[in-house]
PDB file of C-alpha atoms in Angstrom:
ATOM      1  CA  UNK A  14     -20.250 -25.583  11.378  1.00 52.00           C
ATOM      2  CA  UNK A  15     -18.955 -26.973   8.056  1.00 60.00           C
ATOM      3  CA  UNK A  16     -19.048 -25.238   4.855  1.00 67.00           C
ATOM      4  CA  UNK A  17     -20.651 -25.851   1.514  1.00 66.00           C
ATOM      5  CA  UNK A  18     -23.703 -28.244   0.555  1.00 67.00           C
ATOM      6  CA  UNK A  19     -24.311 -31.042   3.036  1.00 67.00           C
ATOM      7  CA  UNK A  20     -22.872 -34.452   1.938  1.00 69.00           C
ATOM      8  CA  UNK A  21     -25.105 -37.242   0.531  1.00 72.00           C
ATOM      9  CA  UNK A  22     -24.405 -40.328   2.575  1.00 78.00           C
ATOM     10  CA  UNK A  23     -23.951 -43.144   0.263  1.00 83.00           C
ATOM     11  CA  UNK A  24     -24.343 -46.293   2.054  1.00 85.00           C
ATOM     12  CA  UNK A  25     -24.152 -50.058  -0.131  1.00 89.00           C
ATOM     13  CA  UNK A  26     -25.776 -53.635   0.733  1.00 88.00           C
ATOM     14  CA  UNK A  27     -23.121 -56.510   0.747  1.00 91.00           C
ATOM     15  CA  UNK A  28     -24.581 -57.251  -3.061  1.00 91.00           C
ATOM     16  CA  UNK A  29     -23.104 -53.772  -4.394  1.00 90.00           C
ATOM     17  CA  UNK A  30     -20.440 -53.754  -2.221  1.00 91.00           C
ATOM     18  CA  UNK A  31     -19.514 -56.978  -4.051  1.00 93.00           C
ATOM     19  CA  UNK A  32     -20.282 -56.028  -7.372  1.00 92.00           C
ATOM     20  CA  UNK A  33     -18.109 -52.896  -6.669  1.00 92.00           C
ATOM     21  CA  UNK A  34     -15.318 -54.867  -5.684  1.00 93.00           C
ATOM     22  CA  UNK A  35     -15.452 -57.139  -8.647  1.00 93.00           C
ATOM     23  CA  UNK A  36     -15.729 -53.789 -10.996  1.00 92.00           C
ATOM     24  CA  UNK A  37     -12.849 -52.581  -9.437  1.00 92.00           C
ATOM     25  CA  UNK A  38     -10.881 -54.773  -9.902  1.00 91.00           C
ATOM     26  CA  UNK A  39     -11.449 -56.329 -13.257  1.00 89.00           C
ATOM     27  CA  UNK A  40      -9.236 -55.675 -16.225  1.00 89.00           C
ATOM     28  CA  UNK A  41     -11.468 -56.520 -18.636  1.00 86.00           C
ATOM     29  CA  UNK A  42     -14.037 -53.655 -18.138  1.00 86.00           C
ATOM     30  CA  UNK A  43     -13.645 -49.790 -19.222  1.00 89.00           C
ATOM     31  CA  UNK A  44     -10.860 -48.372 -17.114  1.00 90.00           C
ATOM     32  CA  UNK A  45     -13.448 -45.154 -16.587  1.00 91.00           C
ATOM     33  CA  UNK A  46     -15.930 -47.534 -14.985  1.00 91.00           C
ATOM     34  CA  UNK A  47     -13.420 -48.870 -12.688  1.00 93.00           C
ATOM     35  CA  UNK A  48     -12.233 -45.877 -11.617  1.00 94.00           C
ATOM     36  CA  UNK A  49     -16.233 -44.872 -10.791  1.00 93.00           C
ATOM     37  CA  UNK A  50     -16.079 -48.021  -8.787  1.00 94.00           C
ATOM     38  CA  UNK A  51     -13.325 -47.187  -6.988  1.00 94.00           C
ATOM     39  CA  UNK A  52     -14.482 -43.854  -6.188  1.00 94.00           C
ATOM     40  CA  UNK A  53     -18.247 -45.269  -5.145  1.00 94.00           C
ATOM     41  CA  UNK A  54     -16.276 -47.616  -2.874  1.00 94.00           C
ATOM     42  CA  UNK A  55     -14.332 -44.928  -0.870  1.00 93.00           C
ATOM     43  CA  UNK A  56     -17.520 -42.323  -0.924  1.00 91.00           C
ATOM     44  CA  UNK A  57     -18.938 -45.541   1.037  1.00 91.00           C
ATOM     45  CA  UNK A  58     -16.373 -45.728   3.343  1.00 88.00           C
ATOM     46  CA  UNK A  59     -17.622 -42.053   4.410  1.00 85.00           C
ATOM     47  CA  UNK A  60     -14.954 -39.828   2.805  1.00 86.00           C
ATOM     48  CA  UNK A  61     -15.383 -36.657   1.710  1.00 88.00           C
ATOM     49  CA  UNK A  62     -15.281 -35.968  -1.872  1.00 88.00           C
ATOM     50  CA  UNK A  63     -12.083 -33.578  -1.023  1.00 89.00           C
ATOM     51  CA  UNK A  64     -10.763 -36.179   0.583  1.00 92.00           C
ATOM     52  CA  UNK A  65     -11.408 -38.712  -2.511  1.00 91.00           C
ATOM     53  CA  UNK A  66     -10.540 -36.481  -5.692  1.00 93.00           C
ATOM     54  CA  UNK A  67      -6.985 -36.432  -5.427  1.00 94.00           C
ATOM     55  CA  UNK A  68      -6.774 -39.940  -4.346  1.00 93.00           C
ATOM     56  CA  UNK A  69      -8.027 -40.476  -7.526  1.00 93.00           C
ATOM     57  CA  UNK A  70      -7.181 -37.719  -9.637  1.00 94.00           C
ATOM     58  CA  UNK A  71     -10.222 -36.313 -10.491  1.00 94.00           C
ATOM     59  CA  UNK A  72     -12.348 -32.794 -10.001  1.00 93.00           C
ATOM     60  CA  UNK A  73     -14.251 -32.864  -6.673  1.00 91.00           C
ATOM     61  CA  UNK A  74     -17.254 -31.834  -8.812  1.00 91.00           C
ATOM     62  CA  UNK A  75     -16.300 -35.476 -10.629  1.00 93.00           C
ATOM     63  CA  UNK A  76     -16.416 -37.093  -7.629  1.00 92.00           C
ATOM     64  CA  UNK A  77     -20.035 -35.687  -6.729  1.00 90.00           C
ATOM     65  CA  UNK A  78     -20.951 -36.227  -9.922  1.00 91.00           C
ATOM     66  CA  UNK A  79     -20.533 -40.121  -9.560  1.00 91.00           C
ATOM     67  CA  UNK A  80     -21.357 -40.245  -5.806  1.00 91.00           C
ATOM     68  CA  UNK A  81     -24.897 -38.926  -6.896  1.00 90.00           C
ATOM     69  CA  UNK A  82     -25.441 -40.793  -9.787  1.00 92.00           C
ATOM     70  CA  UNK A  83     -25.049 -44.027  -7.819  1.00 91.00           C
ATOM     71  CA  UNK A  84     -27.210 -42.767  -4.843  1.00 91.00           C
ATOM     72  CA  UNK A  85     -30.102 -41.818  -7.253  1.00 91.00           C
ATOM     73  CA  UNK A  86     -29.547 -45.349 -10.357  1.00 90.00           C
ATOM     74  CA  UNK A  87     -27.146 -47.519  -8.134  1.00 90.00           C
ATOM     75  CA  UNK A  88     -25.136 -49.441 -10.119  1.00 88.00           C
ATOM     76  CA  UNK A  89     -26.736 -48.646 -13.896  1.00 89.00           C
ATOM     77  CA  UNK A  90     -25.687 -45.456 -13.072  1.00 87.00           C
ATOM     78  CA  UNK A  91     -22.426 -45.878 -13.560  1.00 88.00           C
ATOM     79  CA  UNK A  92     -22.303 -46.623 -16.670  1.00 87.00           C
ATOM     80  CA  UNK A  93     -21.988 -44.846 -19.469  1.00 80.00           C
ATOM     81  CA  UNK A  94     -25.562 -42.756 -20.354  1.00 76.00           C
ATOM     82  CA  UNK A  95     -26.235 -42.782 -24.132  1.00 70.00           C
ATOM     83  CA  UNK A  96     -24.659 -40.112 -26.471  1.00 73.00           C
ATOM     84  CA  UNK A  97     -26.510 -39.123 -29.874  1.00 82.00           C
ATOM     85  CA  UNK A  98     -25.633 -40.031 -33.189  1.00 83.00           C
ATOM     86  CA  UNK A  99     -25.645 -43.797 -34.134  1.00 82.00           C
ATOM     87  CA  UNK A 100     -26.147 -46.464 -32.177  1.00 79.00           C
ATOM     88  CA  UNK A 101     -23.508 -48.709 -31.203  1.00 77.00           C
ATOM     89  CA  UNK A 102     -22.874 -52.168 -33.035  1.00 84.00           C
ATOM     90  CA  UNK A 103     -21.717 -53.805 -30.455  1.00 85.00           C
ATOM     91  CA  UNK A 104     -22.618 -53.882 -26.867  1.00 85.00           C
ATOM     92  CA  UNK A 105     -20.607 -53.281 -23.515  1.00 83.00           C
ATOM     93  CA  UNK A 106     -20.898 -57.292 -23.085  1.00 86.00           C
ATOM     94  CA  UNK A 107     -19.624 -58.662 -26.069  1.00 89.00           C
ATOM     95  CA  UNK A 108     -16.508 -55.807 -25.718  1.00 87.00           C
ATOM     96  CA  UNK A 109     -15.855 -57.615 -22.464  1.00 86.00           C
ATOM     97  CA  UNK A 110     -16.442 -61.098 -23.733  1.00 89.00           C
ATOM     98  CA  UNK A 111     -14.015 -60.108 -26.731  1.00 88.00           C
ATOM     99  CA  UNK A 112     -10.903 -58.609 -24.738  1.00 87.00           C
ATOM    100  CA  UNK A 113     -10.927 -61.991 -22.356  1.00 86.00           C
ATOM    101  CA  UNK A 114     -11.070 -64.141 -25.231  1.00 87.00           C
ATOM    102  CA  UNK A 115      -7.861 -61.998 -26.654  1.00 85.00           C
ATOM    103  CA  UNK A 116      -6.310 -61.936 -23.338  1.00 84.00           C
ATOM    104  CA  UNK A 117      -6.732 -66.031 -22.479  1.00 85.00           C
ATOM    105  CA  UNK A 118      -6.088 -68.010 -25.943  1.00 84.00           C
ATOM    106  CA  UNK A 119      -3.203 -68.354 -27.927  1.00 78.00           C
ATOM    107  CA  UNK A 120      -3.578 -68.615 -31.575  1.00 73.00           C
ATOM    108  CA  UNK A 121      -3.336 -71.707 -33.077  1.00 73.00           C
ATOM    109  CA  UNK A 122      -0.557 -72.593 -34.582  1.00 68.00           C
ATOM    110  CA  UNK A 123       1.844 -70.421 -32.344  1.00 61.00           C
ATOM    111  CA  UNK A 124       3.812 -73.326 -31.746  1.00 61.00           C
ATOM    112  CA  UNK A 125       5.003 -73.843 -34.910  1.00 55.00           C
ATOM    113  CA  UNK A 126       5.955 -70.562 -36.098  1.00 54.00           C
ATOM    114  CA  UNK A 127       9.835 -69.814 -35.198  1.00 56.00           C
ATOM    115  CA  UNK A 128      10.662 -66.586 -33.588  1.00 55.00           C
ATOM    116  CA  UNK A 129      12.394 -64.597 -36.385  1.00 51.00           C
TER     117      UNK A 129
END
């Protein structure tokens, strides 16, 4: 007979386990929300959360922590939940949208400035 509180089985449609995927692996995204795609991914897969926390380096109670928030909010719930004190003046989005610009243009003119 095992020990402890039973598991919450944490099964995904092939839409989430896309959008998992994709969160996973993007590099444009919060590295915390990646990481709580990656763990949702391998809860799916049926593993214990002792099994997943050092894979990932986190507390088991982390690892329950996200494995429930997705099985009660799905994906919303991965995200960040709001904090108090002011709001934010920019949004998760236009972060995003922001870093990939950085990360795919040159500035102009890089040509024709000589590497001192």
């Amino acid at each position: 007979m095992p020990l402890g509180r039973p598991m919450l089985t944490l099964e995904l449609t092939e839409d989430e386990q896309h959008q998992l995927e994709t969160i996973a692996r993007s590099r444009s995204l919060p590295a915390a929300l990646n990481q709580r795609a990656k763990i949702v991914l391998a809860c799916a897969d049926g593993t214990s959360n002792s099994e997943v926390a050092p894979q990932f380096r986190v507390s088991h109670p982390t690892v329950g922590k996200w494995r429930s928030r997705f099985i009660e909010n799905r994906i919303p719930g991965l995200y960040d939940e709001l904090r108090p004190g002011a709001p934010r003046s920019i949004s998760d989005e236009r972060i995003a949208q922001l870093i990939t610009i950085t990360l795919k243009t040159k500035p102009p003119g890089e040509r024709d400035c000589p590497v001192r």
